[in-house]
Amino acid sequence: MGKISRFGLMELSRQRLRPALAETSYISCPRCTGTGHIRSTESAALHILRILEEEAMKENTGAVHVQVPVDVATFLLNEKRPDIQAIESRHKATILLIPNIHLETPAHTITRLRHDDLNSEEIREPSYKMVDAPIEEAIKLATQQEALKPRQEAVIKGVSPEKPAPIMAEKTVEVSTSAPVQADSGLFSKIFSWFRTSPKAVEPAPTPEPTRKPREGRKDGRRERSEGRDNRRGGR
């Protein structure tokens, strides 16, 4: 097995398993369907002529309606009119070309109608009313019709609640006003304030302690004892 060079490793490292974000954000062109090329007016007209003959060749075909861009319809009705008449006479089918201003080459619409479909149609619409409007305009018309519809009203009216909704009282915020600070009168007041002695705080008077009263009973007993001793001494 051979070795892979550095350049080969670099190329392998640059390979992506998934498409880049820029590639996924793009959409294919609605006209070219992603091919990058579209048919010219003449080429589109010839391609539609072939499809018309294929549809007219089918069994029980009464008419073929085709909607094409304006430039393609102009080319078919003027330059390719003999070819269209030859298809009609050859397959006994009516071909109706409807120029559509909403289409761009190579877009076209072909509708095949049978004899039963033609016989069931009582009143045939004129060709200019058969033009198919684009989907966006059809959506706009539908939304406008919905907007014009009357709004449905409630059957029961005048229903009031039993209790009114509670009203929340607003909280008043009290703003505390601070007392204004008196500004110093000047430099001299500061100097005099240094020499002034602050008044001494008055000390509270001490509460007198309760004096204990001597016990009278003991004194009387001592007196009686001393008198008794004196009487004894006098008797001797």
PDB file of C-alpha atoms in Angstrom:
ATOM      1  CA  MET A   1       0.000   0.000   0.000  1.00  0.00           C
ATOM      2  CA  GLY A   2       1.474   3.347  -1.052  1.00  0.00           C
ATOM      3  CA  LYS A   3       1.975   6.308   1.216  1.00  0.00           C
ATOM      4  CA  ILE A   4      -0.140   9.465   1.017  1.00  0.00           C
ATOM      5  CA  SER A   5       1.802  12.648   0.417  1.00  0.00           C
ATOM      6  CA  ARG A   6       1.381  15.776   2.503  1.00  0.00           C
ATOM      7  CA  PHE A   7      -0.510  17.444  -0.313  1.00  0.00           C
ATOM      8  CA  GLY A   8      -2.886  14.483  -0.451  1.00  0.00           C
ATOM      9  CA  LEU A   9      -3.500  14.677   3.297  1.00  0.00           C
ATOM     10  CA  MET A  10      -4.249  18.394   2.952  1.00  0.00           C
ATOM     11  CA  GLU A  11      -6.764  17.698   0.187  1.00  0.00           C
ATOM     12  CA  LEU A  12      -8.420  14.970   2.251  1.00  0.00           C
ATOM     13  CA  SER A  13      -8.686  17.287   5.247  1.00  0.00           C
ATOM     14  CA  ARG A  14     -10.482  19.889   3.118  1.00  0.00           C
ATOM     15  CA  GLN A  15     -13.183  17.503   1.958  1.00  0.00           C
ATOM     16  CA  ARG A  16     -16.647  18.134   3.401  1.00  0.00           C
ATOM     17  CA  LEU A  17     -19.076  15.392   4.220  1.00  0.00           C
ATOM     18  CA  ARG A  18     -21.962  17.878   4.150  1.00  0.00           C
ATOM     19  CA  PRO A  19     -22.599  20.888   1.881  1.00  0.00           C
ATOM     20  CA  ALA A  20     -21.555  24.286   3.105  1.00  0.00           C
ATOM     21  CA  LEU A  21     -24.030  26.696   4.687  1.00  0.00           C
ATOM     22  CA  ALA A  22     -23.910  28.983   1.629  1.00  0.00           C
ATOM     23  CA  GLU A  23     -24.920  26.108  -0.630  1.00  0.00           C
ATOM     24  CA  THR A  24     -27.928  25.144   1.486  1.00  0.00           C
ATOM     25  CA  SER A  25     -29.194  28.736   1.739  1.00  0.00           C
ATOM     26  CA  TYR A  26     -29.762  29.055  -2.022  1.00  0.00           C
ATOM     27  CA  ILE A  27     -32.818  27.811  -3.925  1.00  0.00           C
ATOM     28  CA  SER A  28     -33.042  26.695  -7.520  1.00  0.00           C
ATOM     29  CA  CYS A  29     -34.198  29.214 -10.117  1.00  0.00           C
ATOM     30  CA  PRO A  30     -37.936  28.799 -10.841  1.00  0.00           C
ATOM     31  CA  ARG A  31     -37.372  29.461 -14.554  1.00  0.00           C
ATOM     32  CA  CYS A  32     -34.383  27.252 -15.295  1.00  0.00           C
ATOM     33  CA  THR A  33     -35.084  24.722 -12.461  1.00  0.00           C
ATOM     34  CA  GLY A  34     -31.430  24.807 -11.479  1.00  0.00           C
ATOM     35  CA  THR A  35     -29.935  24.030 -14.908  1.00  0.00           C
ATOM     36  CA  GLY A  36     -28.770  27.574 -15.615  1.00  0.00           C
ATOM     37  CA  HIS A  37     -30.273  27.644 -19.133  1.00  0.00           C
ATOM     38  CA  ILE A  38     -33.781  28.329 -20.463  1.00  0.00           C
ATOM     39  CA  ARG A  39     -35.348  27.888 -23.882  1.00  0.00           C
ATOM     40  CA  SER A  40     -35.704  30.819 -26.234  1.00  0.00           C
ATOM     41  CA  THR A  41     -39.115  31.934 -27.487  1.00  0.00           C
ATOM     42  CA  GLU A  42     -38.859  29.947 -30.731  1.00  0.00           C
ATOM     43  CA  SER A  43     -37.528  26.831 -29.006  1.00  0.00           C
ATOM     44  CA  ALA A  44     -40.289  26.993 -26.378  1.00  0.00           C
ATOM     45  CA  ALA A  45     -42.940  27.365 -29.124  1.00  0.00           C
ATOM     46  CA  LEU A  46     -41.673  24.315 -31.021  1.00  0.00           C
ATOM     47  CA  HIS A  47     -41.536  22.269 -27.812  1.00  0.00           C
ATOM     48  CA  ILE A  48     -45.168  23.196 -27.030  1.00  0.00           C
ATOM     49  CA  LEU A  49     -46.241  22.278 -30.581  1.00  0.00           C
ATOM     50  CA  ARG A  50     -44.897  18.748 -30.122  1.00  0.00           C
ATOM     51  CA  ILE A  51     -46.706  18.381 -26.794  1.00  0.00           C
ATOM     52  CA  LEU A  52     -49.949  19.663 -28.367  1.00  0.00           C
ATOM     53  CA  GLU A  53     -49.816  17.031 -31.088  1.00  0.00           C
ATOM     54  CA  GLU A  54     -49.115  14.280 -28.536  1.00  0.00           C
ATOM     55  CA  GLU A  55     -52.153  15.330 -26.482  1.00  0.00           C
ATOM     56  CA  ALA A  56     -54.361  15.613 -29.594  1.00  0.00           C
ATOM     57  CA  MET A  57     -53.361  12.099 -30.711  1.00  0.00           C
ATOM     58  CA  LYS A  58     -54.849  10.551 -27.572  1.00  0.00           C
ATOM     59  CA  GLU A  59     -58.194   8.783 -27.888  1.00  0.00           C
ATOM     60  CA  ASN A  60     -61.421  10.701 -27.285  1.00  0.00           C
ATOM     61  CA  THR A  61     -59.714  14.103 -27.227  1.00  0.00           C
ATOM     62  CA  GLY A  62     -62.156  16.936 -27.886  1.00  0.00           C
ATOM     63  CA  ALA A  63     -60.007  20.002 -27.197  1.00  0.00           C
ATOM     64  CA  VAL A  64     -56.623  21.018 -25.862  1.00  0.00           C
ATOM     65  CA  HIS A  65     -56.245  24.246 -23.878  1.00  0.00           C
ATOM     66  CA  VAL A  66     -52.737  25.623 -23.493  1.00  0.00           C
ATOM     67  CA  GLN A  67     -51.664  28.659 -21.469  1.00  0.00           C
ATOM     68  CA  VAL A  68     -48.323  30.115 -22.535  1.00  0.00           C
ATOM     69  CA  PRO A  69     -46.428  33.389 -22.056  1.00  0.00           C
ATOM     70  CA  VAL A  70     -47.464  36.316 -24.247  1.00  0.00           C
ATOM     71  CA  ASP A  71     -44.382  36.211 -26.495  1.00  0.00           C
ATOM     72  CA  VAL A  72     -44.724  32.457 -27.105  1.00  0.00           C
ATOM     73  CA  ALA A  73     -48.447  32.805 -27.872  1.00  0.00           C
ATOM     74  CA  THR A  74     -47.701  35.609 -30.332  1.00  0.00           C
ATOM     75  CA  PHE A  75     -45.145  33.452 -32.122  1.00  0.00           C
ATOM     76  CA  LEU A  76     -47.485  30.441 -32.313  1.00  0.00           C
ATOM     77  CA  LEU A  77     -50.506  32.410 -33.556  1.00  0.00           C
ATOM     78  CA  ASN A  78     -48.559  34.238 -36.257  1.00  0.00           C
ATOM     79  CA  GLU A  79     -45.559  32.194 -37.404  1.00  0.00           C
ATOM     80  CA  LYS A  80     -46.892  28.714 -36.501  1.00  0.00           C
ATOM     81  CA  ARG A  81     -50.565  29.138 -37.376  1.00  0.00           C
ATOM     82  CA  PRO A  82     -50.447  26.664 -40.319  1.00  0.00           C
ATOM     83  CA  ASP A  83     -48.919  23.997 -38.066  1.00  0.00           C
ATOM     84  CA  ILE A  84     -51.683  24.439 -35.487  1.00  0.00           C
ATOM     85  CA  GLN A  85     -54.373  24.212 -38.175  1.00  0.00           C
ATOM     86  CA  ALA A  86     -52.762  21.038 -39.520  1.00  0.00           C
ATOM     87  CA  ILE A  87     -52.871  19.412 -36.056  1.00  0.00           C
ATOM     88  CA  GLU A  88     -56.553  20.356 -35.644  1.00  0.00           C
ATOM     89  CA  SER A  89     -57.556  18.949 -39.038  1.00  0.00           C
ATOM     90  CA  ARG A  90     -55.447  15.821 -38.629  1.00  0.00           C
ATOM     91  CA  HIS A  91     -56.700  14.787 -35.163  1.00  0.00           C
ATOM     92  CA  LYS A  92     -60.157  16.446 -35.205  1.00  0.00           C
ATOM     93  CA  ALA A  93     -59.429  18.371 -32.018  1.00  0.00           C
ATOM     94  CA  THR A  94     -59.734  22.051 -31.138  1.00  0.00           C
ATOM     95  CA  ILE A  95     -56.571  23.814 -29.904  1.00  0.00           C
ATOM     96  CA  LEU A  96     -57.107  26.933 -27.815  1.00  0.00           C
ATOM     97  CA  LEU A  97     -54.112  29.208 -27.115  1.00  0.00           C
ATOM     98  CA  ILE A  98     -54.476  31.412 -24.010  1.00  0.00           C
ATOM     99  CA  PRO A  99     -51.779  34.083 -23.490  1.00  0.00           C
ATOM    100  CA  ASN A 100     -51.008  34.404 -19.769  1.00  0.00           C
ATOM    101  CA  ILE A 101     -49.222  37.536 -18.553  1.00  0.00           C
ATOM    102  CA  HIS A 102     -48.260  35.817 -15.291  1.00  0.00           C
ATOM    103  CA  LEU A 103     -46.154  33.134 -17.020  1.00  0.00           C
ATOM    104  CA  GLU A 104     -42.532  33.386 -18.162  1.00  0.00           C
ATOM    105  CA  THR A 105     -40.689  31.116 -20.560  1.00  0.00           C
ATOM    106  CA  PRO A 106     -40.458  28.142 -20.458  1.00  0.00           C
ATOM    107  CA  ALA A 107     -43.508  27.826 -18.175  1.00  0.00           C
ATOM    108  CA  HIS A 108     -46.776  26.640 -19.719  1.00  0.00           C
ATOM    109  CA  THR A 109     -49.964  24.797 -18.772  1.00  0.00           C
ATOM    110  CA  ILE A 110     -51.750  22.239 -20.986  1.00  0.00           C
ATOM    111  CA  THR A 111     -55.230  20.875 -20.241  1.00  0.00           C
ATOM    112  CA  ARG A 112     -56.785  18.035 -22.261  1.00  0.00           C
ATOM    113  CA  LEU A 113     -60.578  17.901 -22.494  1.00  0.00           C
ATOM    114  CA  ARG A 114     -62.671  14.974 -23.721  1.00  0.00           C
ATOM    115  CA  HIS A 115     -65.866  15.145 -25.760  1.00  0.00           C
ATOM    116  CA  ASP A 116     -67.934  14.340 -22.680  1.00  0.00           C
ATOM    117  CA  ASP A 117     -66.377  17.289 -20.847  1.00  0.00           C
ATOM    118  CA  LEU A 118     -67.191  19.635 -23.715  1.00  0.00           C
ATOM    119  CA  ASN A 119     -70.791  18.436 -23.946  1.00  0.00           C
ATOM    120  CA  SER A 120     -71.350  18.829 -20.182  1.00  0.00           C
ATOM    121  CA  GLU A 121     -70.330  22.480 -20.252  1.00  0.00           C
ATOM    122  CA  GLU A 122     -73.515  24.460 -20.839  1.00  0.00           C
ATOM    123  CA  ILE A 123     -72.018  27.955 -21.078  1.00  0.00           C
ATOM    124  CA  ARG A 124     -68.417  28.226 -22.179  1.00  0.00           C
ATOM    125  CA  GLU A 125     -66.331  31.001 -20.650  1.00  0.00           C
ATOM    126  CA  PRO A 126     -64.452  33.397 -22.932  1.00  0.00           C
ATOM    127  CA  SER A 127     -60.772  32.646 -23.335  1.00  0.00           C
ATOM    128  CA  TYR A 128     -59.532  35.787 -21.552  1.00  0.00           C
ATOM    129  CA  LYS A 129     -61.315  34.657 -18.356  1.00  0.00           C
ATOM    130  CA  MET A 130     -59.535  31.305 -18.390  1.00  0.00           C
ATOM    131  CA  VAL A 131     -56.214  32.859 -17.394  1.00  0.00           C
ATOM    132  CA  ASP A 132     -54.900  31.230 -14.207  1.00  0.00           C
ATOM    133  CA  ALA A 133     -53.819  33.752 -11.568  1.00  0.00           C
ATOM    134  CA  PRO A 134     -50.661  33.022  -9.589  1.00  0.00           C
ATOM    135  CA  ILE A 135     -50.944  31.422  -6.182  1.00  0.00           C
ATOM    136  CA  GLU A 136     -49.861  34.557  -4.294  1.00  0.00           C
ATOM    137  CA  GLU A 137     -52.646  36.663  -5.811  1.00  0.00           C
ATOM    138  CA  ALA A 138     -55.171  33.917  -5.113  1.00  0.00           C
ATOM    139  CA  ILE A 139     -54.122  33.919  -1.451  1.00  0.00           C
ATOM    140  CA  LYS A 140     -54.469  37.714  -1.294  1.00  0.00           C
ATOM    141  CA  LEU A 141     -57.979  37.541  -2.763  1.00  0.00           C
ATOM    142  CA  ALA A 142     -58.949  34.882  -0.230  1.00  0.00           C
ATOM    143  CA  THR A 143     -57.646  36.984   2.675  1.00  0.00           C
ATOM    144  CA  GLN A 144     -59.499  40.049   1.397  1.00  0.00           C
ATOM    145  CA  GLN A 145     -62.738  38.096   1.183  1.00  0.00           C
ATOM    146  CA  GLU A 146     -62.252  36.845   4.739  1.00  0.00           C
ATOM    147  CA  ALA A 147     -61.637  40.408   5.937  1.00  0.00           C
ATOM    148  CA  LEU A 148     -64.902  41.567   4.336  1.00  0.00           C
ATOM    149  CA  LYS A 149     -66.930  38.927   6.182  1.00  0.00           C
ATOM    150  CA  PRO A 150     -69.022  40.383   9.055  1.00  0.00           C
ATOM    151  CA  ARG A 151     -67.706  39.735  12.506  1.00  0.00           C
ATOM    152  CA  GLN A 152     -69.762  37.348  14.608  1.00  0.00           C
ATOM    153  CA  GLU A 153     -71.464  38.959  17.575  1.00  0.00           C
ATOM    154  CA  ALA A 154     -72.147  37.328  20.907  1.00  0.00           C
ATOM    155  CA  VAL A 155     -75.664  35.969  21.444  1.00  0.00           C
ATOM    156  CA  ILE A 156     -75.800  36.958  25.130  1.00  0.00           C
ATOM    157  CA  LYS A 157     -75.044  40.605  25.792  1.00  0.00           C
ATOM    158  CA  GLY A 158     -75.087  42.835  28.848  1.00  0.00           C
ATOM    159  CA  VAL A 159     -73.594  40.322  31.279  1.00  0.00           C
ATOM    160  CA  SER A 160     -72.006  42.254  34.154  1.00  0.00           C
ATOM    161  CA  PRO A 161     -69.854  40.701  36.890  1.00  0.00           C
ATOM    162  CA  GLU A 162     -71.367  40.188  40.351  1.00  0.00           C
ATOM    163  CA  LYS A 163     -68.619  42.083  42.166  1.00  0.00           C
ATOM    164  CA  PRO A 164     -66.478  44.888  40.800  1.00  0.00           C
ATOM    165  CA  ALA A 165     -62.777  44.369  40.531  1.00  0.00           C
ATOM    166  CA  PRO A 166     -60.871  45.387  43.694  1.00  0.00           C
ATOM    167  CA  ILE A 167     -59.053  48.697  43.567  1.00  0.00           C
ATOM    168  CA  MET A 168     -55.560  48.647  44.991  1.00  0.00           C
ATOM    169  CA  ALA A 169     -54.778  51.645  47.215  1.00  0.00           C
ATOM    170  CA  GLU A 170     -51.659  53.502  46.302  1.00  0.00           C
ATOM    171  CA  LYS A 171     -48.964  53.448  48.972  1.00  0.00           C
ATOM    172  CA  THR A 172     -47.796  56.912  50.021  1.00  0.00           C
ATOM    173  CA  VAL A 173     -44.091  57.114  50.678  1.00  0.00           C
ATOM    174  CA  GLU A 174     -43.167  59.436  53.551  1.00  0.00           C
ATOM    175  CA  VAL A 175     -40.135  61.509  52.829  1.00  0.00           C
ATOM    176  CA  SER A 176     -38.083  62.143  55.967  1.00  0.00           C
ATOM    177  CA  THR A 177     -36.796  65.702  56.090  1.00  0.00           C
ATOM    178  CA  SER A 178     -33.574  66.100  57.977  1.00  0.00           C
ATOM    179  CA  ALA A 179     -32.918  69.223  60.041  1.00  0.00           C
ATOM    180  CA  PRO A 180     -30.708  71.722  58.282  1.00  0.00           C
ATOM    181  CA  VAL A 181     -27.183  71.833  59.588  1.00  0.00           C
ATOM    182  CA  GLN A 182     -26.210  75.249  60.856  1.00  0.00           C
ATOM    183  CA  ALA A 183     -23.147  76.530  59.142  1.00  0.00           C
ATOM    184  CA  ASP A 184     -20.241  77.780  61.256  1.00  0.00           C
ATOM    185  CA  SER A 185     -20.282  81.507  61.769  1.00  0.00           C
ATOM    186  CA  GLY A 186     -16.622  81.957  61.004  1.00  0.00           C
ATOM    187  CA  LEU A 187     -13.019  81.502  62.007  1.00  0.00           C
ATOM    188  CA  PHE A 188     -13.269  83.471  65.264  1.00  0.00           C
ATOM    189  CA  SER A 189     -16.084  81.322  66.566  1.00  0.00           C
ATOM    190  CA  LYS A 190     -13.914  78.239  66.073  1.00  0.00           C
ATOM    191  CA  ILE A 191     -11.020  79.851  67.966  1.00  0.00           C
ATOM    192  CA  PHE A 192     -13.245  80.919  70.899  1.00  0.00           C
ATOM    193  CA  SER A 193     -14.763  77.476  71.029  1.00  0.00           C
ATOM    194  CA  TRP A 194     -11.347  75.994  71.791  1.00  0.00           C
ATOM    195  CA  PHE A 195     -10.980  78.146  74.965  1.00  0.00           C
ATOM    196  CA  ARG A 196     -14.486  77.646  76.172  1.00  0.00           C
ATOM    197  CA  THR A 197     -14.881  74.848  78.692  1.00  0.00           C
ATOM    198  CA  SER A 198     -17.739  72.603  78.138  1.00  0.00           C
ATOM    199  CA  PRO A 199     -20.168  72.594  81.085  1.00  0.00           C
ATOM    200  CA  LYS A 200     -19.641  69.657  83.354  1.00  0.00           C
ATOM    201  CA  ALA A 201     -22.381  67.204  83.522  1.00  0.00           C
ATOM    202  CA  VAL A 202     -24.297  67.361  86.796  1.00  0.00           C
ATOM    203  CA  GLU A 203     -23.555  64.257  88.775  1.00  0.00           C
ATOM    204  CA  PRO A 204     -26.565  62.709  90.470  1.00  0.00           C
ATOM    205  CA  ALA A 205     -26.591  62.926  94.294  1.00  0.00           C
ATOM    206  CA  PRO A 206     -25.726  59.659  96.016  1.00  0.00           C
ATOM    207  CA  THR A 207     -28.640  57.973  97.688  1.00  0.00           C
ATOM    208  CA  PRO A 208     -28.178  57.697 101.477  1.00  0.00           C
ATOM    209  CA  GLU A 209     -27.769  54.204 102.755  1.00  0.00           C
ATOM    210  CA  PRO A 210     -30.369  53.136 105.322  1.00  0.00           C
ATOM    211  CA  THR A 211     -28.955  53.120 108.907  1.00  0.00           C
ATOM    212  CA  ARG A 212     -29.532  50.074 110.939  1.00  0.00           C
ATOM    213  CA  LYS A 213     -31.383  50.754 114.197  1.00  0.00           C
ATOM    214  CA  PRO A 214     -29.885  49.128 117.286  1.00  0.00           C
ATOM    215  CA  ARG A 215     -31.946  46.441 118.807  1.00  0.00           C
ATOM    216  CA  GLU A 216     -33.627  47.878 121.906  1.00  0.00           C
ATOM    217  CA  GLY A 217     -34.362  44.512 123.404  1.00  0.00           C
ATOM    218  CA  ARG A 218     -30.698  43.637 123.743  1.00  0.00           C
ATOM    219  CA  LYS A 219     -29.852  47.014 125.374  1.00  0.00           C
ATOM    220  CA  ASP A 220     -32.598  46.553 127.962  1.00  0.00           C
ATOM    221  CA  GLY A 221     -31.339  43.094 128.755  1.00  0.00           C
ATOM    222  CA  ARG A 222     -27.806  44.386 129.237  1.00  0.00           C
ATOM    223  CA  ARG A 223     -29.065  47.140 131.571  1.00  0.00           C
ATOM    224  CA  GLU A 224     -30.995  44.656 133.683  1.00  0.00           C
ATOM    225  CA  ARG A 225     -27.963  42.424 133.951  1.00  0.00           C
ATOM    226  CA  SER A 226     -25.734  45.328 135.035  1.00  0.00           C
ATOM    227  CA  GLU A 227     -28.262  46.467 137.662  1.00  0.00           C
ATOM    228  CA  GLY A 228     -28.494  42.944 139.036  1.00  0.00           C
ATOM    229  CA  ARG A 229     -24.746  42.772 139.384  1.00  0.00           C
ATOM    230  CA  ASP A 230     -24.661  46.066 141.213  1.00  0.00           C
ATOM    231  CA  ASN A 231     -27.313  44.896 143.689  1.00  0.00           C
ATOM    232  CA  ARG A 232     -25.326  41.799 144.417  1.00  0.00           C
ATOM    233  CA  ARG A 233     -22.247  43.764 145.118  1.00  0.00           C
ATOM    234  CA  GLY A 234     -24.138  46.080 147.524  1.00  0.00           C
ATOM    235  CA  GLY A 235     -25.507  43.148 149.522  1.00  0.00           C
ATOM    236  CA  ARG A 236     -22.086  41.836 150.190  1.00  0.00           C
TER     237      ARG A 236
END
